[in-house]
Amino acid sequence: MTAITLEPLDLAALLCSRVCHDVISPVGAIVNALEVLEEDDPSMKEFALDLIKKSARNASARLQFARLAFGAAGSAGAMIDLGDAGNVANGFLNDEKLSLDWEAPRALLPKNQVKLVLNLLVLATQAIPRGGKITCRTTATGEQGSFRITATGSHARIPAHVEELIAGHAEGGAIDAHAVQPVYTGMVARAAGMAIAFSIEGDTVSISADPA
């Protein structure tokens, strides 16, 4: 494995691609539903309005999550409320395929620690491609948190190369938009001074993040 080298502009471009990938589906559904509204069929109009409402909520939840997980989230040294993080995580992850059980104290943690747990939740969804249940348990001592995430579902697996990518290594040293998520997660973990570990038992993948 070769160490990954990313120019700032390349990292920004890959993260933008990642966010656009998440929001393009619900936004596209809204556009399609607006076209249906132009038709004269009342039953189709009702269907279109329902689709617009659902897709708008979905797009909003995805953008709120991305703002906290990938965005600046305040000035340098900012603290983020775990309750706010739990709200955006629930809005983003709870759907027909996934359920999230979030347990965290109402505490303020440094923004990089909160960004880390949100990015780890995204990796947890990749561990159960057919859906299932994700649990997230946070303990906090002062301004230091520790995270325990489990993802349980059919055909659970540790995502391919995720540990190497988190460590900042890849075959040939190059990555694409699909690999930027774990690479960015590793960057956030190092900035937060935390170490990440994966394990699997049966249909459950466990992810832990503790002070390095």
GROMACS .gro file of C-alpha atoms in nm:
model
  212
    1MET     CA    1   0.000   0.000   0.000
    2THR     CA    2   0.112   0.353  -0.081
    3ALA     CA    3   0.052   0.663   0.128
    4ILE     CA    4  -0.230   0.876  -0.014
    5THR     CA    5  -0.133   1.226  -0.122
    6LEU     CA    6  -0.417   1.469  -0.181
    7GLU     CA    7  -0.395   1.830  -0.289
    8PRO     CA    8  -0.642   2.054  -0.102
    9LEU     CA    9  -0.832   2.123  -0.425
   10ASP     CA   10  -0.859   1.750  -0.499
   11LEU     CA   11  -0.992   1.678  -0.150
   12ALA     CA   12  -1.248   1.958  -0.182
   13ALA     CA   13  -1.359   1.828  -0.523
   14LEU     CA   14  -1.397   1.470  -0.400
   15LEU     CA   15  -1.597   1.577  -0.094
   16CYS     CA   16  -1.822   1.793  -0.312
   17SER     CA   17  -1.883   1.493  -0.537
   18ARG     CA   18  -1.968   1.287  -0.228
   19VAL     CA   19  -2.224   1.542  -0.106
   20CYS     CA   20  -2.377   1.591  -0.452
   21HIS     CA   21  -2.417   1.213  -0.484
   22ASP     CA   22  -2.624   1.214  -0.165
   23VAL     CA   23  -2.861   1.496  -0.260
   24ILE     CA   24  -2.906   1.449  -0.633
   25SER     CA   25  -3.158   1.166  -0.595
   26PRO     CA   26  -3.416   1.347  -0.376
   27VAL     CA   27  -3.370   1.672  -0.571
   28GLY     CA   28  -3.423   1.484  -0.898
   29ALA     CA   29  -3.740   1.330  -0.755
   30ILE     CA   30  -3.872   1.677  -0.673
   31VAL     CA   31  -3.807   1.794  -1.031
   32ASN     CA   32  -3.990   1.490  -1.170
   33ALA     CA   33  -4.284   1.542  -0.935
   34LEU     CA   34  -4.314   1.907  -1.037
   35GLU     CA   35  -4.351   1.794  -1.396
   36VAL     CA   36  -4.630   1.555  -1.293
   37LEU     CA   37  -4.812   1.845  -1.123
   38GLU     CA   38  -4.857   2.003  -1.465
   39GLU     CA   39  -5.082   1.714  -1.568
   40ASP     CA   40  -5.463   1.721  -1.525
   41ASP     CA   41  -5.499   1.389  -1.340
   42PRO     CA   42  -5.599   1.471  -0.975
   43SER     CA   43  -5.476   1.134  -0.845
   44MET     CA   44  -5.134   1.192  -1.001
   45LYS     CA   45  -5.119   1.540  -0.851
   46GLU     CA   46  -5.179   1.396  -0.505
   47PHE     CA   47  -4.902   1.142  -0.562
   48ALA     CA   48  -4.669   1.417  -0.686
   49LEU     CA   49  -4.734   1.637  -0.381
   50ASP     CA   50  -4.660   1.347  -0.147
   51LEU     CA   51  -4.338   1.275  -0.336
   52ILE     CA   52  -4.232   1.640  -0.319
   53LYS     CA   53  -4.289   1.653   0.057
   54LYS     CA   54  -4.099   1.330   0.117
   55SER     CA   55  -3.812   1.418  -0.114
   56ALA     CA   56  -3.779   1.771   0.025
   57ARG     CA   57  -3.751   1.633   0.380
   58ASN     CA   58  -3.495   1.379   0.257
   59ALA     CA   59  -3.285   1.642   0.079
   60SER     CA   60  -3.299   1.872   0.381
   61ALA     CA   61  -3.190   1.592   0.617
   62ARG     CA   62  -2.900   1.499   0.389
   63LEU     CA   63  -2.782   1.858   0.361
   64GLN     CA   64  -2.804   1.916   0.736
   65PHE     CA   65  -2.602   1.600   0.794
   66ALA     CA   66  -2.341   1.700   0.535
   67ARG     CA   67  -2.311   2.048   0.683
   68LEU     CA   68  -2.219   1.901   1.022
   69ALA     CA   69  -2.018   1.598   0.904
   70PHE     CA   70  -1.817   1.770   0.629
   71GLY     CA   71  -1.863   2.144   0.681
   72ALA     CA   72  -1.680   2.397   0.894
   73ALA     CA   73  -1.941   2.380   1.174
   74GLY     CA   74  -1.832   2.703   1.335
   75SER     CA   75  -1.495   2.863   1.393
   76ALA     CA   76  -1.173   2.687   1.487
   77GLY     CA   77  -1.202   2.528   1.829
   78ALA     CA   78  -1.583   2.526   1.813
   79MET     CA   79  -1.782   2.291   2.035
   80ILE     CA   80  -2.087   2.101   1.910
   81ASP     CA   81  -2.381   1.969   2.110
   82LEU     CA   82  -2.415   1.590   2.085
   83GLY     CA   83  -2.791   1.637   2.096
   84ASP     CA   84  -2.778   1.839   1.775
   85ALA     CA   85  -2.557   1.573   1.618
   86GLY     CA   86  -2.806   1.305   1.718
   87ASN     CA   87  -3.093   1.498   1.560
   88VAL     CA   88  -2.921   1.529   1.222
   89ALA     CA   89  -2.802   1.168   1.237
   90ASN     CA   90  -3.155   1.042   1.302
   91GLY     CA   91  -3.294   1.255   1.021
   92PHE     CA   92  -3.032   1.127   0.779
   93LEU     CA   93  -3.023   0.757   0.866
   94ASN     CA   94  -3.372   0.649   0.971
   95ASP     CA   95  -3.559   0.524   0.664
   96GLU     CA   96  -3.720   0.209   0.523
   97LYS     CA   97  -3.390   0.019   0.530
   98LEU     CA   98  -3.209   0.156   0.834
   99SER     CA   99  -3.284   0.238   1.194
  100LEU     CA  100  -3.056   0.431   1.428
  101ASP     CA  101  -3.042   0.394   1.805
  102TRP     CA  102  -2.849   0.700   1.928
  103GLU     CA  103  -2.745   0.719   2.293
  104ALA     CA  104  -2.531   1.010   2.403
  105PRO     CA  105  -2.516   1.251   2.696
  106ARG     CA  106  -2.629   1.607   2.636
  107ALA     CA  107  -2.273   1.736   2.622
  108LEU     CA  108  -2.054   1.965   2.417
  109LEU     CA  109  -1.757   1.806   2.240
  110PRO     CA  110  -1.491   1.954   2.011
  111LYS     CA  111  -1.621   1.971   1.655
  112ASN     CA  112  -1.371   1.721   1.514
  113GLN     CA  113  -1.489   1.453   1.757
  114VAL     CA  114  -1.851   1.510   1.656
  115LYS     CA  115  -1.759   1.515   1.287
  116LEU     CA  116  -1.576   1.187   1.345
  117VAL     CA  117  -1.873   1.002   1.492
  118LEU     CA  118  -2.100   1.123   1.210
  119ASN     CA  119  -1.853   1.002   0.947
  120LEU     CA  120  -1.821   0.669   1.127
  121LEU     CA  121  -2.199   0.634   1.105
  122VAL     CA  122  -2.173   0.667   0.727
  123LEU     CA  123  -1.914   0.388   0.723
  124ALA     CA  124  -2.147   0.182   0.942
  125THR     CA  125  -2.419   0.206   0.676
  126GLN     CA  126  -2.173   0.067   0.423
  127ALA     CA  127  -2.115  -0.231   0.652
  128ILE     CA  128  -2.478  -0.342   0.612
  129PRO     CA  129  -2.560  -0.287   0.243
  130ARG     CA  130  -2.900  -0.458   0.275
  131GLY     CA  131  -3.003  -0.243   0.569
  132GLY     CA  132  -3.048  -0.317   0.935
  133LYS     CA  133  -2.993  -0.150   1.270
  134ILE     CA  134  -2.716   0.086   1.376
  135THR     CA  135  -2.649   0.170   1.738
  136CYS     CA  136  -2.425   0.451   1.855
  137ARG     CA  137  -2.314   0.484   2.216
  138THR     CA  138  -2.110   0.785   2.330
  139THR     CA  139  -1.938   0.842   2.661
  140ALA     CA  140  -1.788   1.179   2.746
  141THR     CA  141  -1.544   1.285   3.015
  142GLY     CA  142  -1.503   1.659   3.006
  143GLU     CA  143  -1.424   1.747   2.645
  144GLN     CA  144  -1.320   1.395   2.548
  145GLY     CA  145  -1.561   1.148   2.395
  146SER     CA  146  -1.541   0.779   2.308
  147PHE     CA  147  -1.769   0.613   2.055
  148ARG     CA  148  -1.904   0.261   2.010
  149ILE     CA  149  -2.100   0.190   1.693
  150THR     CA  150  -2.252  -0.141   1.587
  151ALA     CA  151  -2.415  -0.220   1.253
  152THR     CA  152  -2.630  -0.533   1.243
  153GLY     CA  153  -2.790  -0.671   0.930
  154SER     CA  154  -2.789  -0.942   0.667
  155HIS     CA  155  -2.458  -0.987   0.483
  156ALA     CA  156  -2.274  -0.753   0.721
  157ARG     CA  157  -1.909  -0.699   0.635
  158ILE     CA  158  -1.627  -0.460   0.708
  159PRO     CA  159  -1.618  -0.234   0.400
  160ALA     CA  160  -1.339  -0.323   0.159
  161HIS     CA  161  -1.004  -0.154   0.230
  162VAL     CA  162  -1.167   0.075   0.487
  163GLU     CA  163  -0.896   0.029   0.749
  164GLU     CA  164  -0.616   0.101   0.501
  165LEU     CA  165  -0.798   0.406   0.366
  166ILE     CA  166  -0.861   0.541   0.717
  167ALA     CA  167  -0.489   0.500   0.784
  168GLY     CA  168  -0.418   0.706   0.471
  169HIS     CA  169  -0.300   0.429   0.239
  170ALA     CA  170  -0.431   0.299  -0.094
  171GLU     CA  171  -0.314   0.084  -0.382
  172GLY     CA  172  -0.109   0.319  -0.597
  173GLY     CA  173  -0.172   0.610  -0.360
  174ALA     CA  174  -0.471   0.742  -0.559
  175ILE     CA  175  -0.842   0.749  -0.462
  176ASP     CA  176  -1.174   0.837  -0.621
  177ALA     CA  177  -1.501   0.982  -0.488
  178HIS     CA  178  -1.607   0.640  -0.356
  179ALA     CA  179  -1.297   0.614  -0.135
  180VAL     CA  180  -1.288   0.971  -0.006
  181GLN     CA  181  -1.529   0.896   0.281
  182PRO     CA  182  -1.295   0.667   0.481
  183VAL     CA  183  -0.992   0.878   0.386
  184TYR     CA  184  -1.160   1.191   0.518
  185THR     CA  185  -1.274   1.001   0.828
  186GLY     CA  186  -0.912   0.908   0.898
  187MET     CA  187  -0.805   1.270   0.856
  188VAL     CA  188  -1.070   1.385   1.103
  189ALA     CA  189  -0.971   1.108   1.350
  190ARG     CA  190  -0.607   1.218   1.343
  191ALA     CA  191  -0.709   1.582   1.387
  192ALA     CA  192  -0.919   1.476   1.688
  193GLY     CA  193  -0.638   1.260   1.831
  194MET     CA  194  -0.849   0.944   1.815
  195ALA     CA  195  -0.788   0.588   1.696
  196ILE     CA  196  -1.045   0.375   1.510
  197ALA     CA  197  -1.085  -0.002   1.524
  198PHE     CA  198  -1.316  -0.241   1.334
  199SER     CA  199  -1.429  -0.594   1.421
  200ILE     CA  200  -1.698  -0.833   1.301
  201GLU     CA  201  -1.890  -1.115   1.464
  202GLY     CA  202  -2.169  -1.286   1.273
  203ASP     CA  203  -2.399  -1.023   1.125
  204THR     CA  204  -2.264  -0.739   1.343
  205VAL     CA  205  -1.979  -0.503   1.258
  206SER     CA  206  -1.842  -0.302   1.550
  207ILE     CA  207  -1.655   0.027   1.521
  208SER     CA  208  -1.481   0.195   1.813
  209ALA     CA  209  -1.314   0.533   1.841
  210ASP     CA  210  -1.104   0.617   2.145
  211PRO     CA  211  -0.831   0.867   2.234
  212ALA     CA  212  -0.513   0.763   2.055
   0.00000   0.00000   0.00000
